């Protein structure tokens, strides 16, 4: 971080600022130009509040040189983080497929989809129990019962499971869930993120509708700063001026997040497209871009789905896609 001082700042005022900086455990380095004096701060500036320094009397401007996320930063952790759940691994160059319905609707539904996606080589089963719906009148998920049924599907297939938490009060119900999902709408629920830092379980963190990469990484940083290194970043489409698709898949998120961070990066093409027909193309693009995995909605009867049927693949189409994705992944690895 550097502090640019106002012209005509006196020696005494510089000394005051130097003492202030040192009191935060940082070492100041002064360089005096003809018109301007610059103070470089060496040390951990992640806890320094830029706003409060900017407001000091002799400060012209403050600039951060390094990103404010330390734990998630690839600079301090060059190797990819690899997260293990059951027999599945996420990160480090493999392609992890996560699939299942948007919502758990009944025992028959979740078991049938779980068995089908397992046959297609999926490593992790998804299924929402607590559903964040735009309308309070829409299906809200089976809640506690939904988690129970998802865990039955886990027992039946041996697949680890991921499901979304919407509120801290639900955390006890997640004891046997393998990965806790934090949805788009909760990406900046900082209290929730802190508690998930203590949970010891991998967290699948979805990017907010209009959040930057840095904001996503700062949310990951919350989980990590509170003791949990196992965070999976998920791009699921952001809001743009385009309304033909449900959201706009930001494929740049894959190389950008992988450059900035060592955490695994996966893509959710289902919520990005909102249209099942487009899911295969977006999935292929994600793999080509180097994503560590995909989370895809699959339903045994999309027309009757209680949530997101229009973007859900039927098991047969998902199976074809999974085959194509593996061919693509192998081709990229061989190239
Ligand atoms: C979901 O995965 O079911 C979901 C609600 O996703 P998002 O938070 O990305 O909208
Ligand atoms: Mn959904």
Coordinates of C-alpha atoms and ligand atoms in Angstrom, one line a residue:
X1 CA 0.0 0.0 0.0
X2 CA 1.3 3.5 -0.7
X3 CA 0.2 6.8 0.8
X4 CA 0.6 9.9 -1.4
X5 CA 1.1 13.0 0.9
X6 CA -0.2 16.4 0.1
X7 CA 2.3 19.1 -1.1
X8 CA 3.9 21.1 1.7
X9 CA 3.4 18.5 4.4
X10 CA 5.9 19.4 7.1
X11 CA 8.6 17.1 8.6
X12 CA 6.6 17.0 11.9
X13 CA 3.4 15.9 10.1
X14 CA 5.3 13.2 8.3
X15 CA 6.7 12.0 11.6
X16 CA 3.1 11.8 13.0
X17 CA 2.0 9.7 10.1
X18 CA 5.0 7.5 10.4
X19 CA 4.2 6.8 14.1
X20 CA 0.6 6.1 13.1
X21 CA 1.7 3.6 10.5
X22 CA 4.2 1.9 12.9
X23 CA 1.5 1.6 15.5
X24 CA -0.2 -0.7 13.0
X25 CA 2.8 -3.0 12.8
X26 CA 3.9 -1.7 9.4
X27 CA 7.2 -0.3 8.3
X28 CA 7.0 3.1 6.4
X29 CA 9.4 3.9 3.5
X30 CA 9.5 7.5 2.5
X31 CA 10.5 8.7 -0.9
X32 CA 10.6 12.4 -1.5
X33 CA 10.1 13.8 -5.0
X34 CA 10.3 17.5 -6.0
X35 CA 6.6 18.1 -5.6
X36 CA 5.3 15.0 -3.8
X37 CA 6.3 12.7 -1.0
X38 CA 5.2 9.1 -1.1
X39 CA 5.1 6.7 1.8
X40 CA 5.3 3.0 1.1
X41 CA 3.9 0.6 3.7
X42 CA 5.7 -2.7 4.1
X43 CA 3.9 -5.5 6.1
X44 CA 0.4 -7.0 6.3
X45 CA -1.9 -4.2 5.2
X46 CA -4.9 -6.4 4.9
X47 CA -6.4 -5.0 8.2
X48 CA -5.8 -1.4 7.3
X49 CA -8.8 0.7 6.6
X50 CA -8.1 2.7 3.4
X51 CA -11.0 5.1 4.1
X52 CA -9.7 6.1 7.5
X53 CA -6.2 6.8 6.2
X54 CA -7.5 8.7 3.2
X55 CA -9.2 11.1 5.6
X56 CA -6.1 12.0 7.5
X57 CA -5.1 15.6 7.2
X58 CA -2.0 15.4 5.0
X59 CA -3.0 12.5 2.8
X60 CA -3.7 13.1 -0.9
X61 CA -4.5 9.5 -1.8
X62 CA -4.0 5.9 -0.8
X63 CA -3.5 3.0 -3.2
X64 CA -3.5 -0.7 -2.5
X65 CA -0.7 -2.5 -4.4
X66 CA -1.6 -6.0 -3.2
X67 CA -5.1 -7.6 -3.2
X68 CA -6.8 -7.4 0.2
X69 CA -7.4 -11.2 0.2
X70 CA -4.5 -13.1 1.7
X71 CA -5.7 -16.6 2.4
X72 CA -7.4 -17.0 -1.0
X73 CA -4.5 -15.4 -2.9
X74 CA -2.5 -17.5 -5.3
X75 CA 0.6 -15.3 -4.6
X76 CA 0.9 -16.8 -1.1
X77 CA -0.2 -20.3 -2.1
X78 CA 0.9 -21.1 -5.6
X79 CA -0.4 -24.7 -5.7
X80 CA -4.0 -25.4 -6.5
X81 CA -6.1 -26.3 -3.5
X82 CA -7.6 -29.8 -3.8
X83 CA -10.7 -30.6 -1.8
X84 CA -11.6 -34.1 -1.0
X85 CA -15.2 -35.3 -0.2
X86 CA -15.8 -39.0 -0.1
X87 CA -14.3 -40.5 -3.2
X88 CA -14.5 -37.2 -5.0
X89 CA -11.8 -34.5 -5.4
X90 CA -12.3 -31.0 -6.6
X91 CA -9.5 -28.8 -7.9
X92 CA -6.0 -29.5 -9.2
X93 CA -6.8 -30.2 -12.8
X94 CA -9.5 -32.8 -12.5
X95 CA -13.1 -32.4 -13.8
X96 CA -15.6 -32.9 -11.1
X97 CA -19.2 -33.3 -12.1
X98 CA -21.9 -32.4 -9.6
X99 CA -25.5 -33.0 -10.7
X100 CA -29.0 -33.4 -9.4
X101 CA -32.3 -31.6 -9.2
X102 CA -32.8 -28.0 -8.3
X103 CA -34.9 -29.1 -5.3
X104 CA -35.4 -32.4 -3.5
X105 CA -39.1 -33.1 -4.1
X106 CA -39.8 -36.6 -3.0
X107 CA -37.9 -39.8 -2.1
X108 CA -38.7 -41.4 -5.5
X109 CA -37.5 -38.3 -7.3
X110 CA -34.2 -37.8 -5.5
X111 CA -33.3 -41.5 -5.5
X112 CA -34.1 -41.9 -9.1
X113 CA -32.1 -38.9 -10.2
X114 CA -29.2 -39.8 -7.9
X115 CA -29.0 -43.3 -9.4
X116 CA -29.1 -42.0 -12.9
X117 CA -26.4 -39.3 -12.5
X118 CA -24.2 -41.8 -10.7
X119 CA -24.4 -44.1 -13.8
X120 CA -23.2 -41.1 -15.8
X121 CA -20.1 -40.8 -13.7
X122 CA -21.2 -37.9 -11.4
X123 CA -19.0 -37.7 -8.3
X124 CA -21.3 -35.4 -6.2
X125 CA -25.1 -35.2 -5.9
X126 CA -26.8 -31.9 -5.6
X127 CA -30.4 -31.2 -4.3
X128 CA -31.9 -28.1 -2.7
X129 CA -33.8 -28.4 0.5
X130 CA -34.0 -24.7 1.5
X131 CA -34.8 -22.8 -1.7
X132 CA -34.2 -19.1 -2.1
X133 CA -37.2 -18.2 -4.3
X134 CA -38.0 -14.7 -5.6
X135 CA -41.7 -15.1 -4.7
X136 CA -42.8 -16.1 -1.2
X137 CA -45.7 -17.9 -2.8
X138 CA -43.4 -20.3 -4.8
X139 CA -42.3 -23.7 -3.6
X140 CA -39.8 -23.0 -0.7
X141 CA -38.2 -26.5 -0.6
X142 CA -38.9 -29.5 1.7
X143 CA -36.5 -28.0 4.2
X144 CA -35.6 -30.4 7.0
X145 CA -37.4 -33.3 5.2
X146 CA -35.5 -32.4 2.0
X147 CA -32.2 -32.8 3.8
X148 CA -33.3 -36.2 5.2
X149 CA -34.3 -37.4 1.7
X150 CA -31.0 -36.1 0.2
X151 CA -29.1 -38.1 2.9
X152 CA -31.1 -41.2 1.9
X153 CA -30.0 -40.8 -1.6
X154 CA -26.4 -40.4 -0.3
X155 CA -26.8 -43.7 1.5
X156 CA -28.4 -45.4 -1.5
X157 CA -25.7 -44.3 -4.0
X158 CA -22.7 -43.6 -1.9
X159 CA -22.4 -40.2 -3.5
X160 CA -21.4 -37.2 -1.3
X161 CA -24.0 -34.4 -1.3
X162 CA -24.1 -30.7 -1.6
X163 CA -27.1 -28.5 -0.5
X164 CA -27.7 -24.9 0.2
X165 CA -27.9 -23.2 3.6
X166 CA -29.9 -20.0 3.8
X167 CA -29.7 -19.1 7.4
X168 CA -27.4 -19.9 10.4
X169 CA -30.3 -21.4 12.3
X170 CA -30.3 -24.3 9.8
X171 CA -26.6 -25.3 10.4
X172 CA -27.3 -28.2 12.8
X173 CA -29.3 -29.9 10.0
X174 CA -26.2 -30.0 7.9
X175 CA -24.2 -32.4 10.1
X176 CA -24.1 -35.2 7.5
X177 CA -24.1 -33.0 4.4
X178 CA -20.7 -33.1 2.7
X179 CA -20.5 -29.7 1.1
X180 CA -22.5 -26.6 2.2
X181 CA -23.6 -24.4 -0.6
X182 CA -23.9 -20.6 -0.1
X183 CA -26.1 -19.3 -2.8
X184 CA -25.9 -16.2 -4.9
X185 CA -28.2 -14.3 -2.7
X186 CA -26.2 -15.0 0.4
X187 CA -22.7 -14.4 -1.0
X188 CA -22.2 -11.4 1.2
X189 CA -24.0 -12.7 4.3
X190 CA -20.8 -12.2 6.3
X191 CA -22.2 -13.6 9.6
X192 CA -23.1 -16.8 7.8
X193 CA -19.7 -17.0 6.1
X194 CA -17.9 -16.5 9.4
X195 CA -19.8 -19.4 11.0
X196 CA -19.1 -21.6 8.0
X197 CA -15.5 -20.8 8.7
X198 CA -15.9 -22.7 12.0
X199 CA -17.9 -25.5 10.4
X200 CA -15.0 -27.5 9.1
X201 CA -17.0 -28.5 6.0
X202 CA -16.2 -27.6 2.4
X203 CA -18.2 -24.5 1.2
X204 CA -19.4 -24.1 -2.3
X205 CA -19.6 -20.3 -2.7
X206 CA -21.7 -18.9 -5.5
X207 CA -20.9 -15.6 -7.0
X208 CA -23.5 -12.9 -6.4
X209 CA -25.7 -11.6 -9.2
X210 CA -23.7 -8.4 -9.6
X211 CA -20.5 -9.0 -7.6
X212 CA -16.9 -8.6 -8.8
X213 CA -14.2 -11.3 -8.7
X214 CA -12.6 -9.4 -5.8
X215 CA -15.9 -9.3 -3.9
X216 CA -16.3 -13.1 -4.4
X217 CA -12.8 -13.7 -3.2
X218 CA -13.3 -11.4 -0.2
X219 CA -16.3 -13.6 0.7
X220 CA -14.2 -16.7 0.4
X221 CA -11.6 -14.9 2.6
X222 CA -14.3 -14.6 5.3
X223 CA -14.7 -18.4 5.4
X224 CA -10.9 -18.9 5.3
X225 CA -10.0 -16.2 7.9
X226 CA -12.3 -18.0 10.3
X227 CA -10.5 -21.3 9.9
X228 CA -11.8 -23.1 6.9
X229 CA -9.5 -23.4 3.9
X230 CA -12.0 -25.5 1.9
X231 CA -13.8 -23.1 -0.4
X232 CA -15.0 -23.9 -3.9
X233 CA -15.8 -20.8 -6.1
X234 CA -18.7 -21.0 -8.4
X235 CA -19.6 -18.8 -11.4
X236 CA -23.3 -19.1 -12.1
X237 CA -24.0 -16.2 -14.5
X238 CA -24.3 -12.6 -13.6
X239 CA -26.9 -10.0 -14.4
X240 CA -26.4 -8.0 -17.6
X241 CA -28.7 -6.1 -20.0
X242 CA -29.4 -9.3 -21.8
X243 CA -32.7 -10.9 -20.8
X244 CA -33.0 -13.7 -23.4
X245 CA -31.0 -16.0 -21.1
X246 CA -31.7 -16.1 -17.3
X247 CA -28.2 -14.6 -16.6
X248 CA -25.0 -14.2 -18.6
X249 CA -22.3 -16.8 -18.0
X250 CA -19.1 -14.9 -17.4
X251 CA -16.6 -17.4 -18.8
X252 CA -13.7 -15.0 -18.0
X253 CA -14.3 -15.8 -14.4
X254 CA -12.5 -19.1 -14.9
X255 CA -9.1 -17.9 -16.0
X256 CA -9.4 -14.7 -13.8
X257 CA -10.3 -16.5 -10.6
X258 CA -7.7 -19.2 -11.2
X259 CA -5.0 -16.6 -11.8
X260 CA -6.0 -14.7 -8.6
X261 CA -6.7 -17.6 -6.4
X262 CA -5.6 -21.2 -5.7
X263 CA -9.2 -22.3 -4.9
X264 CA -11.1 -24.6 -7.2
X265 CA -13.4 -22.8 -9.7
X266 CA -16.6 -24.5 -11.0
X267 CA -19.3 -23.4 -13.3
X268 CA -23.1 -23.6 -13.0
X269 CA -24.4 -23.5 -16.6
X270 CA -28.0 -24.2 -15.5
X271 CA -28.6 -21.0 -13.6
X272 CA -26.5 -19.1 -16.1
X273 CA -28.6 -20.2 -19.1
X274 CA -32.0 -20.8 -17.6
X275 CA -32.7 -22.9 -20.7
X276 CA -31.9 -26.6 -20.8
X277 CA -31.1 -26.5 -24.5
X278 CA -28.1 -24.2 -23.8
X279 CA -26.6 -26.1 -20.9
X280 CA -24.4 -28.4 -23.0
X281 CA -22.8 -25.5 -24.9
X282 CA -22.0 -23.6 -21.7
X283 CA -20.7 -26.7 -20.1
X284 CA -18.3 -27.4 -23.0
X285 CA -17.2 -23.8 -22.8
X286 CA -16.5 -24.1 -19.1
X287 CA -14.4 -27.2 -19.6
X288 CA -12.5 -25.6 -22.5
X289 CA -11.8 -22.6 -20.3
X290 CA -10.2 -24.8 -17.6
X291 CA -13.0 -25.1 -15.0
X292 CA -12.4 -27.6 -12.2
X293 CA -15.9 -28.8 -12.4
X294 CA -19.6 -28.2 -13.2
X295 CA -22.8 -28.2 -11.2
X296 CA -25.7 -29.1 -13.4
X297 CA -29.4 -29.4 -12.7
X298 CA -30.9 -32.8 -13.8
X299 CA -34.6 -33.8 -13.3
X300 CA -36.4 -37.0 -14.1
X301 CA -39.5 -35.1 -15.2
X302 CA -38.6 -31.4 -15.9
X303 CA -42.1 -30.5 -17.0
X304 CA -43.4 -31.3 -13.5
X305 CA -40.4 -29.9 -11.6
X306 CA -41.3 -27.7 -8.6
X307 CA -38.4 -25.4 -9.4
X308 CA -36.2 -24.6 -12.4
X309 CA -37.7 -27.3 -14.7
X310 CA -36.9 -25.2 -17.8
X311 CA -33.2 -25.4 -17.2
X312 CA -33.0 -29.0 -16.1
X313 CA -31.7 -31.7 -18.3
X314 CA -33.3 -35.1 -18.4
X315 CA -30.9 -37.9 -17.3
X316 CA -30.5 -39.2 -20.9
X317 CA -29.3 -35.9 -22.2
X318 CA -27.1 -35.4 -19.2
X319 CA -25.5 -38.7 -19.8
X320 CA -24.7 -37.7 -23.4
X321 CA -23.2 -34.4 -22.1
X322 CA -21.1 -36.1 -19.5
X323 CA -19.6 -38.3 -22.2
X324 CA -18.8 -35.3 -24.4
X325 CA -17.3 -33.4 -21.5
X326 CA -14.9 -36.2 -20.7
X327 CA -13.8 -36.5 -24.3
X328 CA -13.2 -32.7 -24.3
X329 CA -11.3 -32.8 -21.0
X330 CA -9.0 -35.6 -22.3
X331 CA -8.4 -33.7 -25.6
X332 CA -7.4 -30.6 -23.7
X333 CA -5.1 -32.6 -21.4
X334 CA -3.4 -34.4 -24.3
X335 CA -2.9 -31.1 -26.3
Ligands
LIG1 C1 -29.3 -23.4 -6.7 O1 -28.2 -23.8 -7.0 O2 -30.3 -24.1 -6.6 C2 -29.4 -21.9 -6.6 C3 -30.5 -21.4 -6.0 O3 -28.5 -21.3 -7.2 P1 -28.1 -19.7 -7.2 O4 -27.7 -19.3 -5.8 O5 -26.9 -19.7 -8.1 O6 -29.2 -18.9 -7.8
LIG2 MN1 -32.2 -24.1 -9.4

